Amino acid sequence: MNAIAPGVTMVIACYNHAPYVAQALASAFAQDHPALTVLVTDDASTDDTQDVVSRVLAENGWEAETLFHTVNIGVCRTFNEVLARIDTPYVCFPAGDDWSMPHRISTQVAALEAAGPNAALAYCDAIEVDESGEPIGRRFSQVVPKAWSRRNRDDLYPALLRGNWIPAISVLARADHLREVGGFDPSLAFEDYDMWLRLAAAGYSFVSTPEPLVYLRRHGDNLMKHLRADKGARLLENRLAIYAKQIGVDPNCDPYIRDKTFSYIDRAYLGGLEPKRVAPMYAEHGRQWDWAPSRRLARLAGLGVPPGIVRAGRSATQPLGRLGRRWRKLAQRVVRGVRRRNGQKANP
């Protein structure tokens, strides 16, 4: 290990990545950073990922630490294991189905060193590729353009709360900062957004490098594909849990959290998620915010009322609501006109 360059542990995180992990390993050992340790994790894959990793390392004479599980424990617990065993100041967690450009680590280390110790992580845009590794003509930033446009704002925490623009595979982080905020939450199915929010809430800054340095592979076995199964129920549960942890962190943001989480639940209900699965989510939202609309919908969903009836009811009442608002405005104008004619000052 180079005595001058700061050490980096590059964690190749695998789960059923047998068709792709050789490319991920090749990109790790092609890095031009002189102080790099490679650690390969596998969370009890059901394919032959572990055998492929062992074979590729042996065939190429590459030295890497391995952390192979026999029981699946989830990505967050796996990453906490990694944090407990590494001693390098920097760490990154590219997935076993993605890969990095050769200058990725050196570029991000230089950015973090220049930014100073308050910078918790560096990240970049990602080039999206298909299952075979061919570019699909899109970058990650184009998937989340509104969120991406907020990346350089000074109010990092409120901006990030409104949407995650950071590709997890692109992040190089200071390991101590990850530990200082408590590591990764093992109750969650995915690790990144919750960690970014906690780092931002703790007052740390993030650094964005201008060029994309990683390739993000889209295929049918991505984690997000599984989370979006069953009409996105598991993804929704994790999102609600992440936002619940942010209540009270910045009281100015609480109304946004209330409305955002309600809209998530509402879209799931109207989108066809089983009513009795949605009912506890509405009920918890109503409890958290003491909010009558959530409590009403919890009762309806708990009774198994199909979303079509709720949608039809809203469609019927919205025009009446608009008509009522117009009538009130007209009545107010008439009153103000009468008062002016009588020489009285109109109420503001």
Short mmCIF file of C-alpha atoms in Angstrom, two decimals:
data_model
loop_
_atom_site.label_atom_id
_atom_site.label_comp_id
_atom_site.label_asym_id
_atom_site.label_seq_id
_atom_site.Cartn_x
_atom_site.Cartn_y
_atom_site.Cartn_z
CA MET A 1 0.00 0.00 0.00
CA ASN A 2 1.34 3.44 -0.95
CA ALA A 3 2.52 5.39 2.13
CA ILE A 4 1.25 8.73 0.79
CA ALA A 5 -2.08 8.00 -0.87
CA PRO A 6 -4.97 7.50 1.58
CA GLY A 7 -6.25 3.95 1.74
CA VAL A 8 -9.52 2.94 0.09
CA THR A 9 -11.52 -0.26 0.49
CA MET A 10 -13.53 -1.03 -2.61
CA VAL A 11 -16.36 -3.38 -1.64
CA ILE A 12 -17.80 -5.41 -4.52
CA ALA A 13 -21.24 -6.23 -3.11
CA CYS A 14 -22.79 -9.29 -4.75
CA TYR A 15 -26.09 -11.09 -4.78
CA ASN A 16 -26.82 -13.39 -7.74
CA HIS A 17 -24.27 -11.56 -9.87
CA ALA A 18 -22.55 -14.58 -11.43
CA PRO A 19 -23.00 -13.32 -15.02
CA TYR A 20 -21.54 -9.89 -14.23
CA VAL A 21 -19.08 -10.05 -11.34
CA ALA A 22 -15.99 -10.80 -13.47
CA GLN A 23 -16.36 -7.37 -15.11
CA ALA A 24 -16.84 -5.71 -11.71
CA LEU A 25 -13.68 -7.38 -10.40
CA ALA A 26 -11.69 -6.44 -13.49
CA SER A 27 -12.66 -2.80 -13.08
CA ALA A 28 -11.63 -2.88 -9.40
CA PHE A 29 -8.16 -4.23 -10.17
CA ALA A 30 -7.77 -1.76 -13.04
CA GLN A 31 -8.05 1.25 -10.70
CA ASP A 32 -5.09 3.60 -10.84
CA HIS A 33 -5.27 4.51 -7.14
CA PRO A 34 -2.14 3.01 -5.51
CA ALA A 35 -3.63 2.31 -2.08
CA LEU A 36 -6.62 0.12 -2.84
CA THR A 37 -7.93 -2.91 -1.00
CA VAL A 38 -10.61 -4.99 -2.72
CA LEU A 39 -13.19 -6.81 -0.59
CA VAL A 40 -15.86 -8.99 -2.19
CA THR A 41 -19.09 -9.70 -0.29
CA ASP A 42 -21.76 -12.18 -1.26
CA ASP A 43 -25.03 -12.33 0.66
CA ALA A 44 -25.83 -16.03 0.15
CA SER A 45 -26.48 -15.92 -3.57
CA THR A 46 -28.67 -18.66 -4.97
CA ASP A 47 -26.55 -18.86 -8.14
CA ASP A 48 -22.81 -19.65 -8.35
CA THR A 49 -21.56 -16.11 -7.67
CA GLN A 50 -19.19 -17.26 -4.92
CA ASP A 51 -17.61 -19.88 -7.17
CA VAL A 52 -17.23 -17.38 -10.00
CA VAL A 53 -15.54 -14.87 -7.68
CA SER A 54 -13.09 -17.46 -6.37
CA ARG A 55 -12.28 -18.70 -9.86
CA VAL A 56 -11.78 -15.24 -11.38
CA LEU A 57 -9.51 -14.16 -8.53
CA ALA A 58 -7.42 -17.33 -8.83
CA GLU A 59 -7.17 -17.23 -12.64
CA ASN A 60 -5.92 -13.64 -12.63
CA GLY A 61 -3.74 -13.82 -9.54
CA TRP A 62 -5.74 -11.02 -7.90
CA GLU A 63 -5.70 -10.70 -4.13
CA ALA A 64 -8.98 -9.74 -2.48
CA GLU A 65 -10.61 -10.29 0.88
CA THR A 66 -13.90 -12.17 0.75
CA LEU A 67 -16.93 -12.09 3.01
CA PHE A 68 -19.25 -14.87 1.87
CA HIS A 69 -22.51 -15.50 3.74
CA THR A 70 -24.32 -18.82 3.98
CA VAL A 71 -27.52 -17.05 5.12
CA ASN A 72 -28.92 -13.91 3.52
CA ILE A 73 -28.79 -11.01 6.00
CA GLY A 74 -29.49 -8.03 3.73
CA VAL A 75 -27.35 -5.29 2.31
CA CYS A 76 -27.40 -3.02 5.38
CA ARG A 77 -26.20 -5.68 7.81
CA THR A 78 -23.55 -6.72 5.29
CA PHE A 79 -22.23 -3.18 4.98
CA ASN A 80 -22.14 -2.81 8.77
CA GLU A 81 -19.98 -5.96 8.87
CA VAL A 82 -17.67 -4.30 6.38
CA LEU A 83 -17.44 -1.09 8.42
CA ALA A 84 -16.51 -3.13 11.48
CA ARG A 85 -13.60 -4.88 9.78
CA ILE A 86 -11.95 -2.29 7.49
CA ASP A 87 -9.28 0.18 8.59
CA THR A 88 -8.99 2.42 5.52
CA PRO A 89 -10.19 6.04 5.75
CA TYR A 90 -12.28 5.70 2.58
CA VAL A 91 -14.77 3.07 1.42
CA CYS A 92 -17.06 2.54 -1.56
CA PHE A 93 -19.70 -0.08 -2.26
CA PRO A 94 -20.13 -0.75 -6.01
CA ALA A 95 -22.45 -3.65 -6.76
CA GLY A 96 -21.25 -6.83 -8.40
CA ASP A 97 -23.27 -6.11 -11.53
CA ASP A 98 -21.84 -2.61 -12.08
CA TRP A 99 -18.33 -1.36 -12.79
CA SER A 100 -16.12 1.73 -12.53
CA MET A 101 -13.77 3.63 -14.81
CA PRO A 102 -10.04 3.17 -13.99
CA HIS A 103 -9.64 6.70 -12.58
CA ARG A 104 -12.83 6.62 -10.51
CA ILE A 105 -11.21 6.11 -7.08
CA SER A 106 -8.29 8.49 -7.61
CA THR A 107 -10.61 11.22 -8.88
CA GLN A 108 -12.96 10.94 -5.93
CA VAL A 109 -10.19 10.71 -3.35
CA ALA A 110 -8.66 13.91 -4.76
CA ALA A 111 -12.07 15.62 -4.58
CA LEU A 112 -12.61 14.64 -0.95
CA GLU A 113 -9.09 15.53 0.11
CA ALA A 114 -9.49 18.96 -1.49
CA ALA A 115 -12.91 19.51 0.12
CA GLY A 116 -11.67 18.85 3.65
CA PRO A 117 -12.86 16.63 6.52
CA ASN A 118 -16.42 17.98 6.62
CA ALA A 119 -17.08 16.41 3.21
CA ALA A 120 -18.56 13.01 4.01
CA LEU A 121 -18.74 11.63 0.50
CA ALA A 122 -18.05 12.19 -3.18
CA TYR A 123 -20.40 11.02 -5.90
CA CYS A 124 -20.90 11.35 -9.65
CA ASP A 125 -23.35 10.65 -12.42
CA ALA A 126 -23.68 7.10 -13.78
CA ILE A 127 -23.87 5.83 -17.36
CA GLU A 128 -26.72 3.35 -17.62
CA VAL A 129 -26.16 0.14 -19.57
CA ASP A 130 -28.32 -2.84 -20.45
CA GLU A 131 -27.93 -6.43 -19.29
CA SER A 132 -25.14 -7.07 -21.80
CA GLY A 133 -23.25 -3.94 -20.76
CA GLU A 134 -24.16 -1.80 -23.76
CA PRO A 135 -25.02 1.87 -23.06
CA ILE A 136 -28.73 2.60 -23.37
CA GLY A 137 -28.16 6.30 -24.12
CA ARG A 138 -29.15 7.57 -20.71
CA ARG A 139 -27.51 8.75 -17.51
CA PHE A 140 -28.81 8.41 -13.98
CA SER A 141 -29.23 12.20 -13.80
CA GLN A 142 -31.75 12.00 -16.65
CA VAL A 143 -33.90 9.59 -14.64
CA VAL A 144 -34.18 12.09 -11.74
CA PRO A 145 -33.69 15.48 -13.45
CA LYS A 146 -35.52 17.60 -10.85
CA ALA A 147 -33.63 16.05 -7.96
CA TRP A 148 -30.32 16.23 -9.86
CA SER A 149 -30.79 19.96 -10.42
CA ARG A 150 -30.71 20.48 -6.63
CA ARG A 151 -27.32 18.84 -6.09
CA ASN A 152 -25.30 22.03 -5.59
CA ARG A 153 -27.71 23.85 -3.30
CA ASP A 154 -26.43 25.11 0.04
CA ASP A 155 -29.44 23.73 1.93
CA LEU A 156 -28.36 20.12 1.39
CA TYR A 157 -30.68 18.41 3.86
CA PRO A 158 -33.99 20.01 2.72
CA ALA A 159 -32.98 19.55 -0.91
CA LEU A 160 -32.13 15.89 -0.43
CA LEU A 161 -35.33 15.32 1.52
CA ARG A 162 -37.25 16.24 -1.63
CA GLY A 163 -35.62 13.51 -3.68
CA ASN A 164 -32.48 11.38 -3.88
CA TRP A 165 -30.19 12.25 -6.78
CA ILE A 166 -27.14 10.23 -5.71
CA PRO A 167 -26.37 6.88 -7.41
CA ALA A 168 -25.31 4.64 -4.55
CA ILE A 169 -22.72 2.79 -6.64
CA SER A 170 -20.96 6.10 -7.38
CA VAL A 171 -20.30 7.07 -3.75
CA LEU A 172 -16.88 7.14 -2.10
CA ALA A 173 -17.32 7.91 1.60
CA ARG A 174 -15.25 8.61 4.68
CA ALA A 175 -15.67 5.42 6.71
CA ASP A 176 -15.51 7.22 10.06
CA HIS A 177 -18.38 9.52 9.09
CA LEU A 178 -20.54 6.50 8.24
CA ARG A 179 -19.76 5.08 11.66
CA GLU A 180 -20.36 8.39 13.44
CA VAL A 181 -23.99 8.55 12.29
CA GLY A 182 -24.62 4.97 13.41
CA GLY A 183 -23.81 2.93 10.32
CA PHE A 184 -26.50 1.51 8.06
CA ASP A 185 -30.00 0.82 9.37
CA PRO A 186 -30.45 -2.99 9.39
CA SER A 187 -34.24 -2.67 9.41
CA LEU A 188 -34.20 -1.29 5.86
CA ALA A 189 -34.02 -3.21 2.59
CA PHE A 190 -31.77 -0.62 0.92
CA GLU A 191 -29.00 1.41 2.44
CA ASP A 192 -28.33 4.58 0.53
CA TYR A 193 -31.05 7.25 0.90
CA ASP A 194 -31.37 6.86 4.67
CA MET A 195 -27.59 7.20 5.08
CA TRP A 196 -27.36 10.29 2.85
CA LEU A 197 -30.15 11.98 4.82
CA ARG A 198 -28.49 11.23 8.16
CA LEU A 199 -25.13 12.53 6.97
CA ALA A 200 -26.74 15.71 5.63
CA ALA A 201 -28.72 16.20 8.85
CA ALA A 202 -25.47 15.86 10.82
CA GLY A 203 -24.10 18.86 8.93
CA TYR A 204 -21.71 17.09 6.56
CA SER A 205 -21.26 18.25 2.98
CA PHE A 206 -21.16 16.20 -0.24
CA VAL A 207 -18.89 16.62 -3.26
CA SER A 208 -20.00 16.06 -6.84
CA THR A 209 -17.38 15.31 -9.49
CA PRO A 210 -18.29 16.56 -12.96
CA GLU A 211 -17.92 13.44 -15.11
CA PRO A 212 -19.68 10.09 -14.81
CA LEU A 213 -17.19 7.56 -13.45
CA VAL A 214 -19.38 4.44 -13.09
CA TYR A 215 -21.58 2.20 -15.21
CA LEU A 216 -24.98 1.24 -13.80
CA ARG A 217 -26.39 -1.98 -15.23
CA ARG A 218 -30.16 -2.29 -15.64
CA HIS A 219 -31.44 -5.85 -15.71
CA GLY A 220 -34.33 -7.97 -14.52
CA ASP A 221 -32.75 -8.97 -11.20
CA ASN A 222 -31.86 -5.52 -9.78
CA LEU A 223 -32.78 -4.95 -6.12
CA MET A 224 -35.22 -2.18 -7.07
CA LYS A 225 -37.01 -4.55 -9.45
CA HIS A 226 -37.74 -6.84 -6.49
CA LEU A 227 -38.78 -3.95 -4.25
CA ARG A 228 -41.25 -2.76 -6.89
CA ALA A 229 -42.91 -6.18 -7.10
CA ASP A 230 -46.34 -6.56 -5.47
CA LYS A 231 -47.22 -3.05 -6.70
CA GLY A 232 -44.25 -1.59 -4.85
CA ALA A 233 -45.44 -2.55 -1.35
CA ARG A 234 -41.98 -3.29 0.05
CA LEU A 235 -40.47 -0.20 -1.53
CA LEU A 236 -43.28 1.89 -0.05
CA GLU A 237 -42.79 0.40 3.42
CA ASN A 238 -39.09 1.25 3.33
CA ARG A 239 -39.71 4.78 2.07
CA LEU A 240 -42.20 5.44 4.85
CA ALA A 241 -39.73 4.10 7.43
CA ILE A 242 -36.98 6.40 6.12
CA TYR A 243 -39.20 9.48 6.20
CA ALA A 244 -40.52 8.60 9.68
CA LYS A 245 -36.95 8.88 10.99
CA GLN A 246 -36.76 12.44 9.62
CA ILE A 247 -39.78 13.80 11.53
CA GLY A 248 -38.58 16.60 13.79
CA VAL A 249 -35.03 16.74 12.40
CA ASP A 250 -35.90 20.08 10.80
CA PRO A 251 -39.38 21.22 11.90
CA ASN A 252 -39.63 23.42 8.80
CA CYS A 253 -39.55 20.26 6.69
CA ASP A 254 -42.20 18.37 8.65
CA PRO A 255 -45.18 19.60 6.57
CA TYR A 256 -43.40 18.38 3.45
CA ILE A 257 -42.77 14.97 5.02
CA ARG A 258 -46.43 14.72 6.05
CA ASP A 259 -47.70 15.53 2.56
CA LYS A 260 -45.08 13.44 0.76
CA THR A 261 -45.73 10.29 2.78
CA PHE A 262 -49.49 10.72 2.44
CA SER A 263 -49.12 10.98 -1.34
CA TYR A 264 -46.98 7.82 -1.42
CA ILE A 265 -49.64 5.85 0.48
CA ASP A 266 -52.46 7.37 -1.52
CA ARG A 267 -50.87 6.52 -4.87
CA ALA A 268 -50.31 2.95 -3.73
CA TYR A 269 -53.95 2.59 -2.65
CA LEU A 270 -55.35 4.12 -5.83
CA GLY A 271 -52.81 2.14 -7.84
CA GLY A 272 -54.29 -1.15 -6.66
CA LEU A 273 -52.24 -2.19 -3.62
CA GLU A 274 -54.39 -4.45 -1.43
CA PRO A 275 -56.57 -2.17 0.79
CA LYS A 276 -55.93 -4.11 3.99
CA ARG A 277 -52.18 -3.77 3.42
CA VAL A 278 -52.54 -0.02 2.94
CA ALA A 279 -54.82 0.49 5.95
CA PRO A 280 -52.05 0.22 8.61
CA MET A 281 -49.97 2.72 6.64
CA TYR A 282 -52.78 5.27 6.62
CA ALA A 283 -53.43 4.58 10.31
CA GLU A 284 -49.78 5.14 11.26
CA HIS A 285 -49.70 8.33 9.19
CA GLY A 286 -52.82 9.57 10.96
CA ARG A 287 -51.25 8.79 14.32
CA GLN A 288 -47.94 10.48 13.47
CA TRP A 289 -49.56 13.68 12.25
CA ASP A 290 -52.92 13.62 14.01
CA TRP A 291 -54.43 13.97 10.55
CA ALA A 292 -58.10 13.25 9.89
CA PRO A 293 -57.81 12.41 6.14
CA SER A 294 -55.41 9.56 6.93
CA ARG A 295 -57.64 8.21 9.68
CA ARG A 296 -60.69 8.25 7.38
CA LEU A 297 -58.83 6.42 4.64
CA ALA A 298 -57.46 3.92 7.16
CA ARG A 299 -61.05 3.01 8.06
CA LEU A 300 -62.09 2.70 4.41
CA ALA A 301 -59.08 0.61 3.46
CA GLY A 302 -59.48 -1.50 6.59
CA LEU A 303 -63.02 -2.35 5.49
CA GLY A 304 -61.61 -3.49 2.15
CA VAL A 305 -63.20 -0.65 0.16
CA PRO A 306 -61.70 -0.95 -3.34
CA PRO A 307 -59.72 2.05 -4.61
CA GLY A 308 -62.09 2.56 -7.52
CA ILE A 309 -64.85 3.67 -5.14
CA VAL A 310 -62.52 6.18 -3.43
CA ARG A 311 -61.40 7.48 -6.80
CA ALA A 312 -64.98 7.85 -7.99
CA GLY A 313 -65.95 9.65 -4.78
CA ARG A 314 -63.14 12.14 -5.22
CA SER A 315 -64.04 12.71 -8.85
CA ALA A 316 -67.61 13.51 -7.79
CA THR A 317 -66.71 15.83 -4.92
CA GLN A 318 -63.86 17.77 -6.54
CA PRO A 319 -66.12 19.73 -8.96
CA LEU A 320 -68.44 20.53 -6.04
CA GLY A 321 -65.44 21.70 -4.03
CA ARG A 322 -64.30 23.95 -6.87
CA LEU A 323 -67.83 25.29 -7.28
CA GLY A 324 -68.01 26.05 -3.55
CA ARG A 325 -64.69 27.92 -3.63
CA ARG A 326 -65.82 29.98 -6.63
CA TRP A 327 -69.09 30.83 -4.90
CA ARG A 328 -67.25 32.00 -1.77
CA LYS A 329 -64.93 34.21 -3.82
CA LEU A 330 -67.89 35.70 -5.71
CA ALA A 331 -69.72 36.38 -2.43
CA GLN A 332 -66.63 38.10 -1.01
CA ARG A 333 -66.35 40.35 -4.07
CA VAL A 334 -70.02 41.30 -3.79
CA VAL A 335 -69.62 42.19 -0.10
CA ARG A 336 -66.51 44.28 -0.80
CA GLY A 337 -68.34 46.10 -3.61
CA VAL A 338 -71.30 46.92 -1.38
CA ARG A 339 -68.98 48.25 1.34
CA ARG A 340 -67.13 50.46 -1.13
CA ARG A 341 -70.38 51.90 -2.36
CA ASN A 342 -71.34 52.65 1.22
CA GLY A 343 -68.01 54.37 1.83
CA GLN A 344 -66.77 51.60 4.11
CA LYS A 345 -63.30 50.10 3.97
CA ALA A 346 -63.34 46.59 2.60
CA ASN A 347 -61.84 43.85 4.68
CA PRO A 348 -58.52 42.65 3.31
#
